[in-house]
PDB file of C-alpha atoms in Angstrom:
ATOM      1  CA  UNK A  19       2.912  22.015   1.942  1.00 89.00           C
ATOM      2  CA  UNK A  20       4.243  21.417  -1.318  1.00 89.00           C
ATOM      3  CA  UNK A  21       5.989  18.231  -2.786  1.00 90.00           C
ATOM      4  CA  UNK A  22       9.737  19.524  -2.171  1.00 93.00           C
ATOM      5  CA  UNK A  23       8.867  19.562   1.559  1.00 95.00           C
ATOM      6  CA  UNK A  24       7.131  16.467   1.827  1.00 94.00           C
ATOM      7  CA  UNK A  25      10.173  14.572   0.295  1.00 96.00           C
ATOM      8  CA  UNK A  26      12.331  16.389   2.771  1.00 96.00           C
ATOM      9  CA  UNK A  27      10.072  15.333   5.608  1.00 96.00           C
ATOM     10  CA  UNK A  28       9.376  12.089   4.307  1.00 96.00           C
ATOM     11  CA  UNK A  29      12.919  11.301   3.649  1.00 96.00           C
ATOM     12  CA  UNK A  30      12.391  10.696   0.023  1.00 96.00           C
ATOM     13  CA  UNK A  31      12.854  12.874  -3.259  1.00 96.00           C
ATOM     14  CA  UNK A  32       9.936  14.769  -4.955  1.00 94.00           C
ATOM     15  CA  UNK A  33      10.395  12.339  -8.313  1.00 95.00           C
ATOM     16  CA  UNK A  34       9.677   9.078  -5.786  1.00 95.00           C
ATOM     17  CA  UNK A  35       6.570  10.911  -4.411  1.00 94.00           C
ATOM     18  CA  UNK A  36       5.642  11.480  -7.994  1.00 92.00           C
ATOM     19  CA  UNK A  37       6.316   8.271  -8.942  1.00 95.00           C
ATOM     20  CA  UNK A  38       4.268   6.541  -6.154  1.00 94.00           C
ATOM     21  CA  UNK A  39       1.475   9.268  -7.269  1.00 91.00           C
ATOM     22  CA  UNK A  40       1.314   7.849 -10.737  1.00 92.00           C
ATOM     23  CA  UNK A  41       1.109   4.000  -9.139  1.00 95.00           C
ATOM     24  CA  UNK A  42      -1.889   5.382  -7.237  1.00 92.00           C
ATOM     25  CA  UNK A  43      -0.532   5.675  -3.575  1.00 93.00           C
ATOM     26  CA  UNK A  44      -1.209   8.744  -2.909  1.00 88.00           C
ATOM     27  CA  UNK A  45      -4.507  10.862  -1.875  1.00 78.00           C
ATOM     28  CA  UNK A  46      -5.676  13.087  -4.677  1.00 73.00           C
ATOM     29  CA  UNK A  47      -5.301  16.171  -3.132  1.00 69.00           C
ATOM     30  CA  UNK A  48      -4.607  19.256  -5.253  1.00 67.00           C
ATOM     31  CA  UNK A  49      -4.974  22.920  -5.003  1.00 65.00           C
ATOM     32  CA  UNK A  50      -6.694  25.220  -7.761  1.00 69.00           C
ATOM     33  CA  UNK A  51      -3.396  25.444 -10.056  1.00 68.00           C
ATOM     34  CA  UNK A  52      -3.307  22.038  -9.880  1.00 73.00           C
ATOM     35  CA  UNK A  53      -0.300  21.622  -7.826  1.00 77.00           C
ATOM     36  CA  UNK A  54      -0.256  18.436  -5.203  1.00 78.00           C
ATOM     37  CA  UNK A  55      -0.560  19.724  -1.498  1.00 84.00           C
ATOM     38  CA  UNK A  56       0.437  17.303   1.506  1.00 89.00           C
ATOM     39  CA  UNK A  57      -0.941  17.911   4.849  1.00 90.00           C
ATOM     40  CA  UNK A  58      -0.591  15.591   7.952  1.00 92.00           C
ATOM     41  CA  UNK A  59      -3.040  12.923   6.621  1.00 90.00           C
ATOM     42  CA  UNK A  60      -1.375  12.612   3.298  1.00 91.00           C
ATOM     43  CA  UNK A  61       2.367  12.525   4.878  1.00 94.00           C
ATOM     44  CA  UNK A  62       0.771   9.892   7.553  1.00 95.00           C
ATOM     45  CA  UNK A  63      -0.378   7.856   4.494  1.00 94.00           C
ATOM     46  CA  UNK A  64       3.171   7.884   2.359  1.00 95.00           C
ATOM     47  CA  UNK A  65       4.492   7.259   6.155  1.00 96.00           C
ATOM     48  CA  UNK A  66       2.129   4.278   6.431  1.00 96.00           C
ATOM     49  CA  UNK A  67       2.830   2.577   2.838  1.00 96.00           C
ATOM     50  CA  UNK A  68       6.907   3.100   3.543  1.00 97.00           C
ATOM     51  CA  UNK A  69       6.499   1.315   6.392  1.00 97.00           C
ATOM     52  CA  UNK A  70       4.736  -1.510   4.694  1.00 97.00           C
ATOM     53  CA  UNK A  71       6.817  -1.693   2.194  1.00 97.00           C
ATOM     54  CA  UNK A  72      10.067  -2.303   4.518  1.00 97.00           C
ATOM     55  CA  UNK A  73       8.066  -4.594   6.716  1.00 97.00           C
ATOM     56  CA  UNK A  74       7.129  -6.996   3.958  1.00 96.00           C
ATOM     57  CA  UNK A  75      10.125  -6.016   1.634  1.00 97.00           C
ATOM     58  CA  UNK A  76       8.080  -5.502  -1.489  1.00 97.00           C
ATOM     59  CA  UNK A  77       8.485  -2.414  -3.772  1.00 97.00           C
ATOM     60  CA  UNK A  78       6.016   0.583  -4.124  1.00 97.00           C
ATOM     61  CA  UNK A  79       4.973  -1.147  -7.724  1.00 97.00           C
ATOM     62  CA  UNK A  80       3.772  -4.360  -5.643  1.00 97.00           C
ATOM     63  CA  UNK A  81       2.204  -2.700  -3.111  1.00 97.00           C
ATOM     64  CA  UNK A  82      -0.051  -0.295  -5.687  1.00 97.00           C
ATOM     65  CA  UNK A  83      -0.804  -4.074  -7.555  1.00 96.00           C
ATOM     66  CA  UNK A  84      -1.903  -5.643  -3.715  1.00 96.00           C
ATOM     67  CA  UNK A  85      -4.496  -2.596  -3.398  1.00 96.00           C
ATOM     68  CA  UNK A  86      -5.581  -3.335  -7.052  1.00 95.00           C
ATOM     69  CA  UNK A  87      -6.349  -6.996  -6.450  1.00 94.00           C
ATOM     70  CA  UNK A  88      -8.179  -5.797  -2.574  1.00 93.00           C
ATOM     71  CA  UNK A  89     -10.248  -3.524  -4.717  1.00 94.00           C
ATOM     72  CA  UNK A  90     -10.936  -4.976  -7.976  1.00 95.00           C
ATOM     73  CA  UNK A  91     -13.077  -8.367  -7.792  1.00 94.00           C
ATOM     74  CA  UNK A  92     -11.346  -9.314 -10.996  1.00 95.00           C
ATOM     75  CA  UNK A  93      -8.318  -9.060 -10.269  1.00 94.00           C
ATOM     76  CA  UNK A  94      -8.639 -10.896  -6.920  1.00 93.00           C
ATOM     77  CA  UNK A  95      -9.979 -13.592  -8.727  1.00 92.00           C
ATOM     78  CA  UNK A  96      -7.781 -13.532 -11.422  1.00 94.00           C
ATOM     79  CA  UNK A  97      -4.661 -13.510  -8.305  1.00 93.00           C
ATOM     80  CA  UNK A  98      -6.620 -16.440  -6.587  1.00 90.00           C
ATOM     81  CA  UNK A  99      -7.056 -18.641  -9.434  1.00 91.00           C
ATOM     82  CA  UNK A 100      -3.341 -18.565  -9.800  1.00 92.00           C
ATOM     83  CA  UNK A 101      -2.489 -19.358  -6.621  1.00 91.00           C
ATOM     84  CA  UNK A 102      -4.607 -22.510  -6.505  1.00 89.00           C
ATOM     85  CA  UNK A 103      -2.996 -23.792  -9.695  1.00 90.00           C
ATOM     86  CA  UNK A 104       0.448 -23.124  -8.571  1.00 89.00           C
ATOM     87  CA  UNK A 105      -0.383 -24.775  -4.826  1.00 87.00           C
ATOM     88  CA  UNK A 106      -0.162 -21.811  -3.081  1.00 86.00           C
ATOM     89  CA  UNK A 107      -3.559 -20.975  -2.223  1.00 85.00           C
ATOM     90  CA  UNK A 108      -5.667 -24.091  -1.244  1.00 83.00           C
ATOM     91  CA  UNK A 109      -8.874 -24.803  -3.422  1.00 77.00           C
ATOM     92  CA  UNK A 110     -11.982 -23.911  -1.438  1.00 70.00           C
ATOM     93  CA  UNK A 111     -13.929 -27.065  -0.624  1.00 65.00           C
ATOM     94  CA  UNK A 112     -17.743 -27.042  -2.360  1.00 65.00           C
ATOM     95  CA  UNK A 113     -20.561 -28.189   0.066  1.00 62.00           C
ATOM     96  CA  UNK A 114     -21.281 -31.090  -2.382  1.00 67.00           C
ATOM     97  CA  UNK A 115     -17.548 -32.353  -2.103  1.00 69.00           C
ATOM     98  CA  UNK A 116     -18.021 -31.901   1.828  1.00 70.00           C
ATOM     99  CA  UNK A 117     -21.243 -34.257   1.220  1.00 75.00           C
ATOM    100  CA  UNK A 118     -19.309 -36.719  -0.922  1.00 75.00           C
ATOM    101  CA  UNK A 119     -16.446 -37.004   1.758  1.00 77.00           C
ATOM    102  CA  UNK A 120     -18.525 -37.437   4.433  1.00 77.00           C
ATOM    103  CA  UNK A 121     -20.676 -40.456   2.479  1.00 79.00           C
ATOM    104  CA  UNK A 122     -17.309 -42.287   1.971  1.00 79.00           C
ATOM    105  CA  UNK A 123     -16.173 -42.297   5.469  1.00 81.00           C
ATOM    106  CA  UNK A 124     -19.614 -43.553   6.616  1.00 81.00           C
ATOM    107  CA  UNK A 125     -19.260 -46.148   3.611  1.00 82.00           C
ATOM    108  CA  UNK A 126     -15.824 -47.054   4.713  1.00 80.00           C
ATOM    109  CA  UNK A 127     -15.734 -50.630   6.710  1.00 77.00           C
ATOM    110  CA  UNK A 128     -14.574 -50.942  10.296  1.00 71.00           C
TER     111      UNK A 128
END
């Protein structure tokens, strides 16, 4: 089917669908004149990131960045680094700071 039905099935307009295919969450399917066709699997999947979306409140741009950083090593660094400076994301414990901890508590009088 073509975009004008999808938005009417899916609830939304054509220019959201379009706009969630430029962030990247849609499947690239397209016919030979280049026009975007939806079948079941591709309404499930704009069905499917709606629903996350309203179940985690975040906007179509967010969702498009959280792929991004679950994709792209970079970026999930980039993402986790932050969140350890800011205290949101706990610091990963090295084995040799596991070695040094446990050396002080034996050390440690009784």
């Amino acid at each position: 089917m073509r975009i004008t039905e999808a938005a009417r099935r899916l609830g939304v307009s054509p220019r959201m669908l379009r706009y969630r295919e430029s962030l990247g969450l849609l499947p690239p399917v397209r016919d030979r004149g280049s026009h975007r066709r939806f079948g079941p699997d591709e309404l499930a999947a704009v069905s499917q990131a709606m629903d996350l979306e309203r179940r985690f409140d975040i906007s179509p741009a967010e969702l498009a960045f959280a792929l991004r950083a679950l994709s792209d090593p970079a970026v999930a660094q980039a993402v986790r680094d932050l969140g350890v400076r800011i205290g949101r994301i706990q610091a990963p414990r090295r084995a040799l700071d596991f070695e040094k901890e446990k050396a002080l508590r034996l050390l440690r009088p009784r």
